[in-house]
Amino acid sequence: MDATLGLPVLTILIAVALLFDFLNGLHDAANSIATIVSTRVLRPQYAVFWAAFFNFVAFAVFGLHVANTIGTGIIDPSVVDATVIFAALVGAIVWNVITWGLGIPSSSSHALIGGLVGAGMAKAGVSAAVWSGLSKTLLAIVLSPLVGFLLALVLVAIVSWLSVRSTPFAVDRAFRILQFASASLYSLGHGGNDAQKTMGIIAVLLYSQGHLGDKFEIPFWVVLACQSAMALGTLMGGWRIVRTMGLRITKLTPMQGFCAETGGAATLFMATYLGVPVSTTHTITGAIVGVGAARRLSAVRWNVASSIVYAWVITIPASAAVAAATYWAVQILK
């Protein structure tokens, strides 16, 4: 472990972590607002305010299970030092910026996890990984979009059956209103799961420096800072990815948007309760594909969906490689 850091260095590292959280909100704003924007229920500038508010208040709804998983369940806390945290954040931020610039909805969550794994293993080898927590997270990469897909598919079937005697105009009008509720729930789930990842990073940094005593916990000021950074990032938008998520995968109606958001929100709520750091990007993409496939398989632009899957597959190894390279570079420069 590094020697105890001075306050200026510690402050800079916390600021870098909050920068990642801000970029997470910026990058993943599309997850919260893509469907409500693409169905034209809300304009983008209003939708981001709506999403940012529910991103921020999420800490009042959920516990801190995900933050504890990130802080102690991905790499061994005894391996963590300032260089590991710095390298992990650089790996995640670099990958986020690259995919944001290309308009690819990759996972900020898995970029951070990849960064932690890459930096931790660069320092201590494979023994740095906490395999019980890491395997649970890797399993969620597959399960979260699949659960989102299935829930959205089932919801479309149920809603279509319940609406069979209603006119298309009445259905459209009803679900335009209901989409406000479903978008709120998804934004709540997004803030509850994603902001906690940065909380875990800052808390384990403080713990490694002896600022939390003998017990790992998440200080309340860290909770507020992370929720605020994510909400601010969401306010800044992310229109490039909104177009991919809400317009290019499949064409959505308000009813389908409601089903996608509700299925995605249910998945996030379950994962957050269980302390599993899932990808909000994976979850909402699976749900959007599910509502498109419920109409007909050809309604989904599978070439777009497959390019997103490719980005998912390489996110953890790519961010891990950048983090490992950063760790070794810092060691050489010392």
mmCIF file of C-alpha atoms in Angstrom:
data_model
loop_
_atom_site.group_PDB
_atom_site.id
_atom_site.type_symbol
_atom_site.label_atom_id
_atom_site.label_comp_id
_atom_site.label_asym_id
_atom_site.label_seq_id
_atom_site.Cartn_x
_atom_site.Cartn_y
_atom_site.Cartn_z
ATOM 1 C CA MET A 1 0.000 0.000 0.000
ATOM 2 C CA ASP A 2 1.202 3.509 -0.698
ATOM 3 C CA ALA A 3 2.197 5.747 2.159
ATOM 4 C CA THR A 4 -0.625 7.810 3.597
ATOM 5 C CA LEU A 5 -1.615 10.431 1.071
ATOM 6 C CA GLY A 6 -1.588 14.124 1.762
ATOM 7 C CA LEU A 7 -4.904 15.947 1.630
ATOM 8 C CA PRO A 8 -4.238 17.586 -1.787
ATOM 9 C CA VAL A 9 -3.499 14.225 -3.483
ATOM 10 C CA LEU A 10 -6.463 12.541 -1.807
ATOM 11 C CA THR A 11 -8.712 15.416 -2.893
ATOM 12 C CA ILE A 12 -7.496 15.115 -6.481
ATOM 13 C CA LEU A 13 -8.218 11.381 -6.532
ATOM 14 C CA ILE A 14 -11.720 11.932 -5.156
ATOM 15 C CA ALA A 15 -12.229 14.620 -7.810
ATOM 16 C CA VAL A 16 -11.176 12.137 -10.530
ATOM 17 C CA ALA A 17 -13.680 9.622 -9.154
ATOM 18 C CA LEU A 18 -16.430 12.252 -9.236
ATOM 19 C CA LEU A 19 -15.379 13.112 -12.801
ATOM 20 C CA PHE A 20 -15.998 9.468 -13.702
ATOM 21 C CA ASP A 21 -19.393 9.687 -12.003
ATOM 22 C CA PHE A 22 -20.201 12.825 -13.993
ATOM 23 C CA LEU A 23 -19.156 11.110 -17.234
ATOM 24 C CA ASN A 24 -21.230 8.090 -16.206
ATOM 25 C CA GLY A 25 -24.298 10.338 -15.992
ATOM 26 C CA LEU A 26 -23.388 11.999 -19.294
ATOM 27 C CA HIS A 27 -22.696 8.700 -21.034
ATOM 28 C CA ASP A 28 -25.687 6.869 -19.568
ATOM 29 C CA ALA A 29 -28.249 9.682 -19.793
ATOM 30 C CA ALA A 30 -29.579 7.810 -22.818
ATOM 31 C CA ASN A 31 -30.466 4.844 -20.618
ATOM 32 C CA SER A 32 -32.955 6.948 -18.683
ATOM 33 C CA ILE A 33 -34.419 9.106 -21.429
ATOM 34 C CA ALA A 34 -34.009 7.278 -24.743
ATOM 35 C CA THR A 35 -37.480 5.738 -24.795
ATOM 36 C CA ILE A 36 -39.398 8.766 -23.515
ATOM 37 C CA VAL A 37 -37.599 10.981 -26.068
ATOM 38 C CA SER A 38 -37.978 8.604 -29.003
ATOM 39 C CA THR A 39 -41.730 8.278 -28.374
ATOM 40 C CA ARG A 40 -41.901 12.112 -28.307
ATOM 41 C CA VAL A 41 -43.528 12.173 -24.873
ATOM 42 C CA LEU A 42 -40.855 14.614 -23.672
ATOM 43 C CA ARG A 43 -38.357 16.797 -25.497
ATOM 44 C CA PRO A 44 -34.707 15.958 -24.742
ATOM 45 C CA GLN A 45 -34.068 19.165 -22.770
ATOM 46 C CA TYR A 46 -37.008 18.431 -20.458
ATOM 47 C CA ALA A 47 -36.318 14.712 -20.271
ATOM 48 C CA VAL A 48 -32.794 15.204 -18.903
ATOM 49 C CA PHE A 49 -34.116 17.372 -16.052
ATOM 50 C CA TRP A 50 -36.702 14.700 -15.290
ATOM 51 C CA ALA A 51 -34.062 11.951 -15.281
ATOM 52 C CA ALA A 52 -31.512 13.991 -13.304
ATOM 53 C CA PHE A 53 -33.981 14.618 -10.479
ATOM 54 C CA PHE A 54 -34.737 10.925 -10.033
ATOM 55 C CA ASN A 55 -31.033 10.066 -10.420
ATOM 56 C CA PHE A 56 -30.309 12.308 -7.447
ATOM 57 C CA VAL A 57 -33.066 11.183 -5.064
ATOM 58 C CA ALA A 58 -32.277 7.483 -5.587
ATOM 59 C CA PHE A 59 -30.105 7.366 -2.454
ATOM 60 C CA ALA A 60 -33.226 7.939 -0.352
ATOM 61 C CA VAL A 61 -34.869 4.814 -1.818
ATOM 62 C CA PHE A 62 -32.115 2.195 -2.021
ATOM 63 C CA GLY A 63 -29.567 0.888 0.437
ATOM 64 C CA LEU A 64 -25.842 0.879 -0.331
ATOM 65 C CA HIS A 65 -25.447 -2.811 -1.234
ATOM 66 C CA VAL A 66 -23.929 -2.097 -4.656
ATOM 67 C CA ALA A 67 -21.421 0.375 -3.184
ATOM 68 C CA ASN A 68 -20.279 -2.285 -0.712
ATOM 69 C CA THR A 69 -19.883 -4.825 -3.533
ATOM 70 C CA ILE A 70 -17.700 -2.427 -5.542
ATOM 71 C CA GLY A 71 -15.710 -1.422 -2.462
ATOM 72 C CA THR A 72 -14.962 -4.908 -1.158
ATOM 73 C CA GLY A 73 -16.298 -7.503 -3.624
ATOM 74 C CA ILE A 74 -14.354 -6.967 -6.877
ATOM 75 C CA ILE A 75 -10.731 -6.736 -5.749
ATOM 76 C CA ASP A 76 -9.292 -7.343 -2.289
ATOM 77 C CA PRO A 77 -9.373 -4.070 -0.283
ATOM 78 C CA SER A 78 -5.868 -4.839 1.018
ATOM 79 C CA VAL A 79 -4.555 -4.495 -2.546
ATOM 80 C CA VAL A 80 -6.080 -1.049 -2.997
ATOM 81 C CA ASP A 81 -3.875 1.992 -2.909
ATOM 82 C CA ALA A 82 -3.893 5.409 -4.569
ATOM 83 C CA THR A 83 -2.205 4.145 -7.742
ATOM 84 C CA VAL A 84 -4.692 1.283 -8.155
ATOM 85 C CA ILE A 85 -7.648 3.655 -7.784
ATOM 86 C CA PHE A 86 -6.123 6.208 -10.150
ATOM 87 C CA ALA A 87 -5.344 3.575 -12.800
ATOM 88 C CA ALA A 88 -8.822 2.025 -12.490
ATOM 89 C CA LEU A 89 -10.500 5.403 -12.991
ATOM 90 C CA VAL A 90 -8.275 6.264 -15.966
ATOM 91 C CA GLY A 91 -9.165 2.943 -17.600
ATOM 92 C CA ALA A 92 -12.882 3.524 -17.101
ATOM 93 C CA ILE A 93 -12.826 7.197 -18.138
ATOM 94 C CA VAL A 94 -10.784 6.595 -21.302
ATOM 95 C CA TRP A 95 -13.136 3.831 -22.459
ATOM 96 C CA ASN A 96 -16.204 5.935 -21.622
ATOM 97 C CA VAL A 97 -14.902 8.902 -23.604
ATOM 98 C CA ILE A 98 -14.056 6.720 -26.612
ATOM 99 C CA THR A 99 -17.473 5.034 -26.725
ATOM 100 C CA TRP A 100 -19.329 8.289 -25.990
ATOM 101 C CA GLY A 101 -17.499 9.965 -28.879
ATOM 102 C CA LEU A 102 -18.464 7.111 -31.193
ATOM 103 C CA GLY A 103 -22.080 7.079 -29.958
ATOM 104 C CA ILE A 104 -21.775 3.478 -28.733
ATOM 105 C CA PRO A 105 -23.873 2.655 -25.628
ATOM 106 C CA SER A 106 -21.253 0.636 -23.762
ATOM 107 C CA SER A 107 -21.399 0.039 -20.021
ATOM 108 C CA SER A 108 -19.839 2.598 -17.667
ATOM 109 C CA SER A 109 -20.321 0.070 -14.874
ATOM 110 C CA HIS A 110 -18.317 -2.628 -16.559
ATOM 111 C CA ALA A 111 -15.685 -0.099 -17.642
ATOM 112 C CA LEU A 112 -15.171 0.701 -13.956
ATOM 113 C CA ILE A 113 -15.125 -2.974 -12.987
ATOM 114 C CA GLY A 114 -12.659 -3.694 -15.781
ATOM 115 C CA GLY A 115 -10.503 -0.808 -14.589
ATOM 116 C CA LEU A 116 -10.488 -2.154 -11.025
ATOM 117 C CA VAL A 117 -9.623 -5.668 -12.169
ATOM 118 C CA GLY A 118 -6.882 -4.476 -14.542
ATOM 119 C CA ALA A 119 -5.238 -2.188 -11.995
ATOM 120 C CA GLY A 120 -5.575 -4.694 -9.143
ATOM 121 C CA MET A 121 -4.099 -7.548 -11.157
ATOM 122 C CA ALA A 122 -1.306 -5.324 -12.465
ATOM 123 C CA LYS A 123 -0.277 -4.844 -8.838
ATOM 124 C CA ALA A 124 -0.920 -8.236 -7.244
ATOM 125 C CA GLY A 125 -1.726 -10.719 -10.017
ATOM 126 C CA VAL A 126 -4.875 -12.845 -10.191
ATOM 127 C CA SER A 127 -4.971 -13.139 -6.403
ATOM 128 C CA ALA A 128 -6.173 -9.519 -6.283
ATOM 129 C CA ALA A 129 -9.629 -10.516 -7.545
ATOM 130 C CA VAL A 130 -12.447 -11.419 -5.162
ATOM 131 C CA TRP A 131 -13.794 -14.168 -7.386
ATOM 132 C CA SER A 132 -17.112 -14.612 -5.565
ATOM 133 C CA GLY A 133 -18.105 -11.003 -6.178
ATOM 134 C CA LEU A 134 -16.519 -10.788 -9.615
ATOM 135 C CA SER A 135 -18.222 -13.960 -10.871
ATOM 136 C CA LYS A 136 -21.591 -12.622 -9.675
ATOM 137 C CA THR A 137 -20.961 -9.421 -11.629
ATOM 138 C CA LEU A 138 -19.842 -11.270 -14.765
ATOM 139 C CA LEU A 139 -22.970 -13.440 -14.595
ATOM 140 C CA ALA A 140 -25.062 -10.266 -14.444
ATOM 141 C CA ILE A 141 -23.566 -9.171 -17.783
ATOM 142 C CA VAL A 142 -25.517 -11.997 -19.394
ATOM 143 C CA LEU A 143 -28.567 -12.044 -17.129
ATOM 144 C CA SER A 144 -29.460 -8.335 -16.901
ATOM 145 C CA PRO A 145 -30.223 -7.780 -20.619
ATOM 146 C CA LEU A 146 -31.912 -11.190 -20.798
ATOM 147 C CA VAL A 147 -34.166 -10.400 -17.817
ATOM 148 C CA GLY A 148 -34.917 -6.946 -19.253
ATOM 149 C CA PHE A 149 -35.739 -8.554 -22.612
ATOM 150 C CA LEU A 150 -38.084 -11.157 -21.109
ATOM 151 C CA LEU A 151 -39.879 -8.755 -18.759
ATOM 152 C CA ALA A 152 -40.462 -6.247 -21.563
ATOM 153 C CA LEU A 153 -41.684 -9.025 -23.864
ATOM 154 C CA VAL A 154 -44.156 -10.270 -21.232
ATOM 155 C CA LEU A 155 -45.326 -6.743 -20.446
ATOM 156 C CA VAL A 156 -46.041 -6.047 -24.121
ATOM 157 C CA ALA A 157 -48.135 -9.222 -24.310
ATOM 158 C CA ILE A 158 -50.099 -8.346 -21.145
ATOM 159 C CA VAL A 159 -50.663 -4.721 -22.103
ATOM 160 C CA SER A 160 -51.691 -5.645 -25.650
ATOM 161 C CA TRP A 161 -54.254 -8.121 -24.288
ATOM 162 C CA LEU A 162 -55.648 -5.572 -21.808
ATOM 163 C CA SER A 163 -55.874 -2.906 -24.519
ATOM 164 C CA VAL A 164 -57.480 -5.065 -27.199
ATOM 165 C CA ARG A 165 -60.872 -3.307 -26.925
ATOM 166 C CA SER A 166 -59.456 0.227 -26.763
ATOM 167 C CA THR A 167 -58.899 2.487 -29.729
ATOM 168 C CA PRO A 168 -55.296 3.169 -30.816
ATOM 169 C CA PHE A 169 -55.776 6.844 -29.915
ATOM 170 C CA ALA A 170 -56.912 6.004 -26.373
ATOM 171 C CA VAL A 171 -54.032 3.564 -25.875
ATOM 172 C CA ASP A 172 -51.490 6.090 -27.148
ATOM 173 C CA ARG A 173 -52.845 8.851 -24.896
ATOM 174 C CA ALA A 174 -52.910 6.604 -21.807
ATOM 175 C CA PHE A 175 -49.362 5.380 -22.253
ATOM 176 C CA ARG A 176 -48.018 8.850 -22.921
ATOM 177 C CA ILE A 177 -49.075 9.621 -19.348
ATOM 178 C CA LEU A 178 -47.904 6.281 -17.950
ATOM 179 C CA GLN A 179 -44.486 6.769 -19.533
ATOM 180 C CA PHE A 180 -43.784 9.557 -17.071
ATOM 181 C CA ALA A 181 -44.073 6.980 -14.279
ATOM 182 C CA SER A 182 -42.025 4.295 -16.055
ATOM 183 C CA ALA A 183 -39.269 6.768 -17.020
ATOM 184 C CA SER A 184 -39.147 7.976 -13.408
ATOM 185 C CA LEU A 185 -38.752 4.413 -12.132
ATOM 186 C CA TYR A 186 -35.993 3.665 -14.620
ATOM 187 C CA SER A 187 -34.108 6.871 -13.733
ATOM 188 C CA LEU A 188 -34.495 5.960 -10.067
ATOM 189 C CA GLY A 189 -33.038 2.502 -10.722
ATOM 190 C CA HIS A 190 -30.245 4.032 -12.812
ATOM 191 C CA GLY A 191 -29.256 6.460 -10.060
ATOM 192 C CA GLY A 192 -29.593 3.776 -7.409
ATOM 193 C CA ASN A 193 -27.292 1.290 -9.136
ATOM 194 C CA ASP A 194 -24.784 3.415 -11.050
ATOM 195 C CA ALA A 195 -23.977 6.204 -8.578
ATOM 196 C CA GLN A 196 -23.215 3.599 -5.923
ATOM 197 C CA LYS A 197 -20.294 2.303 -7.960
ATOM 198 C CA THR A 198 -18.376 5.541 -7.532
ATOM 199 C CA MET A 199 -19.382 5.640 -3.856
ATOM 200 C CA GLY A 200 -17.662 2.270 -3.451
ATOM 201 C CA ILE A 201 -14.512 3.528 -5.203
ATOM 202 C CA ILE A 202 -14.207 6.648 -3.011
ATOM 203 C CA ALA A 203 -15.027 4.718 0.169
ATOM 204 C CA VAL A 204 -12.412 2.019 -0.470
ATOM 205 C CA LEU A 205 -9.851 4.763 -1.196
ATOM 206 C CA LEU A 206 -10.680 6.435 2.135
ATOM 207 C CA TYR A 207 -10.568 3.047 3.863
ATOM 208 C CA SER A 208 -7.164 2.240 2.377
ATOM 209 C CA GLN A 209 -5.853 5.533 3.751
ATOM 210 C CA GLY A 210 -7.195 4.901 7.247
ATOM 211 C CA HIS A 211 -9.912 7.585 7.126
ATOM 212 C CA LEU A 212 -12.749 5.159 7.928
ATOM 213 C CA GLY A 213 -11.114 3.365 10.843
ATOM 214 C CA ASP A 214 -11.338 -0.417 11.006
ATOM 215 C CA LYS A 215 -14.838 -0.683 9.513
ATOM 216 C CA PHE A 216 -15.636 -0.215 5.812
ATOM 217 C CA GLU A 217 -18.616 2.107 5.380
ATOM 218 C CA ILE A 218 -19.924 4.755 2.994
ATOM 219 C CA PRO A 219 -19.859 8.282 4.503
ATOM 220 C CA PHE A 220 -23.002 10.306 3.824
ATOM 221 C CA TRP A 221 -21.053 13.143 2.184
ATOM 222 C CA VAL A 222 -19.753 10.613 -0.339
ATOM 223 C CA VAL A 223 -23.334 9.526 -1.080
ATOM 224 C CA LEU A 224 -24.457 13.113 -1.713
ATOM 225 C CA ALA A 225 -21.395 13.991 -3.802
ATOM 226 C CA CYS A 226 -21.787 10.942 -6.062
ATOM 227 C CA GLN A 227 -25.538 11.377 -6.573
ATOM 228 C CA SER A 228 -24.976 15.062 -7.403
ATOM 229 C CA ALA A 229 -22.172 14.341 -9.885
ATOM 230 C CA MET A 230 -24.276 11.736 -11.688
ATOM 231 C CA ALA A 231 -27.326 14.001 -11.820
ATOM 232 C CA LEU A 232 -25.209 16.843 -13.219
ATOM 233 C CA GLY A 233 -23.814 14.538 -15.892
ATOM 234 C CA THR A 234 -27.333 13.461 -16.842
ATOM 235 C CA LEU A 235 -28.313 17.126 -17.174
ATOM 236 C CA MET A 236 -25.556 17.546 -19.754
ATOM 237 C CA GLY A 237 -27.330 14.991 -21.928
ATOM 238 C CA GLY A 238 -25.829 12.454 -24.289
ATOM 239 C CA TRP A 239 -27.883 12.877 -27.433
ATOM 240 C CA ARG A 240 -25.577 10.800 -29.648
ATOM 241 C CA ILE A 241 -26.339 7.675 -27.618
ATOM 242 C CA VAL A 242 -30.018 8.597 -27.234
ATOM 243 C CA ARG A 243 -30.306 8.334 -31.025
ATOM 244 C CA THR A 244 -28.770 4.844 -31.030
ATOM 245 C CA MET A 245 -30.796 3.550 -28.086
ATOM 246 C CA GLY A 246 -34.151 5.162 -28.832
ATOM 247 C CA LEU A 247 -34.230 5.491 -32.593
ATOM 248 C CA ARG A 248 -31.861 3.106 -34.316
ATOM 249 C CA ILE A 249 -32.572 -0.237 -32.579
ATOM 250 C CA THR A 250 -36.324 -0.225 -33.224
ATOM 251 C CA LYS A 251 -39.172 2.259 -33.620
ATOM 252 C CA LEU A 252 -41.072 2.678 -30.355
ATOM 253 C CA THR A 253 -44.643 3.670 -29.501
ATOM 254 C CA PRO A 254 -45.547 5.101 -26.049
ATOM 255 C CA MET A 255 -46.945 1.706 -25.031
ATOM 256 C CA GLN A 256 -43.703 -0.028 -26.030
ATOM 257 C CA GLY A 257 -41.661 2.679 -24.343
ATOM 258 C CA PHE A 258 -43.619 2.105 -21.134
ATOM 259 C CA CYS A 259 -43.014 -1.657 -21.305
ATOM 260 C CA ALA A 260 -39.285 -1.241 -22.011
ATOM 261 C CA GLU A 261 -38.783 1.213 -19.147
ATOM 262 C CA THR A 262 -40.882 -0.801 -16.686
ATOM 263 C CA GLY A 263 -39.113 -4.068 -17.543
ATOM 264 C CA GLY A 264 -35.728 -2.360 -17.283
ATOM 265 C CA ALA A 265 -36.638 -0.650 -13.995
ATOM 266 C CA ALA A 266 -37.803 -3.931 -12.436
ATOM 267 C CA THR A 267 -34.497 -5.537 -13.401
ATOM 268 C CA LEU A 268 -32.479 -2.687 -11.876
ATOM 269 C CA PHE A 269 -34.528 -2.659 -8.681
ATOM 270 C CA MET A 270 -33.903 -6.394 -8.181
ATOM 271 C CA ALA A 271 -30.183 -6.097 -8.918
ATOM 272 C CA THR A 272 -29.709 -3.091 -6.633
ATOM 273 C CA TYR A 273 -31.540 -4.838 -3.793
ATOM 274 C CA LEU A 274 -29.240 -7.863 -4.222
ATOM 275 C CA GLY A 275 -26.134 -5.659 -4.374
ATOM 276 C CA VAL A 276 -25.253 -6.672 -7.954
ATOM 277 C CA PRO A 277 -23.579 -3.887 -10.001
ATOM 278 C CA VAL A 278 -25.376 -4.430 -13.312
ATOM 279 C CA SER A 279 -25.143 -2.375 -16.464
ATOM 280 C CA THR A 280 -28.053 0.000 -16.987
ATOM 281 C CA THR A 281 -27.041 0.156 -20.646
ATOM 282 C CA HIS A 282 -27.297 -3.612 -21.071
ATOM 283 C CA THR A 283 -30.604 -3.700 -19.220
ATOM 284 C CA ILE A 284 -32.462 -1.041 -21.210
ATOM 285 C CA THR A 285 -31.037 -2.293 -24.507
ATOM 286 C CA GLY A 286 -32.335 -5.787 -23.756
ATOM 287 C CA ALA A 287 -35.734 -4.329 -22.870
ATOM 288 C CA ILE A 288 -35.906 -2.234 -26.067
ATOM 289 C CA VAL A 289 -34.992 -5.264 -28.166
ATOM 290 C CA GLY A 290 -37.675 -7.219 -26.278
ATOM 291 C CA VAL A 291 -40.475 -4.791 -27.143
ATOM 292 C CA GLY A 292 -39.328 -4.675 -30.750
ATOM 293 C CA ALA A 293 -39.191 -8.455 -31.012
ATOM 294 C CA ALA A 294 -42.686 -8.697 -29.491
ATOM 295 C CA ARG A 295 -44.013 -6.901 -32.568
ATOM 296 C CA ARG A 296 -41.983 -8.988 -34.997
ATOM 297 C CA LEU A 297 -38.361 -10.053 -35.206
ATOM 298 C CA SER A 298 -37.763 -7.951 -38.303
ATOM 299 C CA ALA A 299 -38.763 -4.815 -36.340
ATOM 300 C CA VAL A 300 -35.393 -4.970 -34.564
ATOM 301 C CA ARG A 301 -32.352 -3.695 -36.434
ATOM 302 C CA TRP A 302 -30.187 -6.609 -35.452
ATOM 303 C CA ASN A 303 -27.054 -5.162 -37.050
ATOM 304 C CA VAL A 304 -27.245 -2.203 -34.634
ATOM 305 C CA ALA A 305 -28.003 -4.482 -31.686
ATOM 306 C CA SER A 306 -25.095 -6.780 -32.580
ATOM 307 C CA SER A 307 -22.638 -3.859 -32.774
ATOM 308 C CA ILE A 308 -23.718 -2.885 -29.255
ATOM 309 C CA VAL A 309 -23.109 -6.455 -28.061
ATOM 310 C CA TYR A 310 -19.582 -6.336 -29.515
ATOM 311 C CA ALA A 311 -18.921 -3.197 -27.457
ATOM 312 C CA TRP A 312 -20.188 -4.986 -24.347
ATOM 313 C CA VAL A 313 -17.860 -7.933 -24.901
ATOM 314 C CA ILE A 314 -14.720 -5.820 -25.175
ATOM 315 C CA THR A 315 -15.557 -3.230 -22.481
ATOM 316 C CA ILE A 316 -14.082 -5.066 -19.479
ATOM 317 C CA PRO A 317 -10.875 -6.271 -21.212
ATOM 318 C CA ALA A 318 -10.360 -2.891 -22.937
ATOM 319 C CA SER A 319 -10.743 -0.820 -19.770
ATOM 320 C CA ALA A 320 -8.695 -3.394 -17.823
ATOM 321 C CA ALA A 321 -5.866 -3.107 -20.364
ATOM 322 C CA VAL A 322 -5.847 0.698 -20.157
ATOM 323 C CA ALA A 323 -5.903 0.547 -16.341
ATOM 324 C CA ALA A 324 -3.050 -1.986 -16.204
ATOM 325 C CA ALA A 325 -0.961 0.103 -18.621
ATOM 326 C CA THR A 326 -1.647 3.199 -16.516
ATOM 327 C CA TYR A 327 -0.611 1.396 -13.316
ATOM 328 C CA TRP A 328 2.669 0.209 -14.838
ATOM 329 C CA ALA A 329 3.340 3.660 -16.323
ATOM 330 C CA VAL A 330 2.905 5.278 -12.903
ATOM 331 C CA GLN A 331 5.258 2.706 -11.339
ATOM 332 C CA ILE A 332 7.909 3.439 -13.957
ATOM 333 C CA LEU A 333 7.599 7.196 -13.407
ATOM 334 C CA LYS A 334 7.958 6.898 -9.612
#
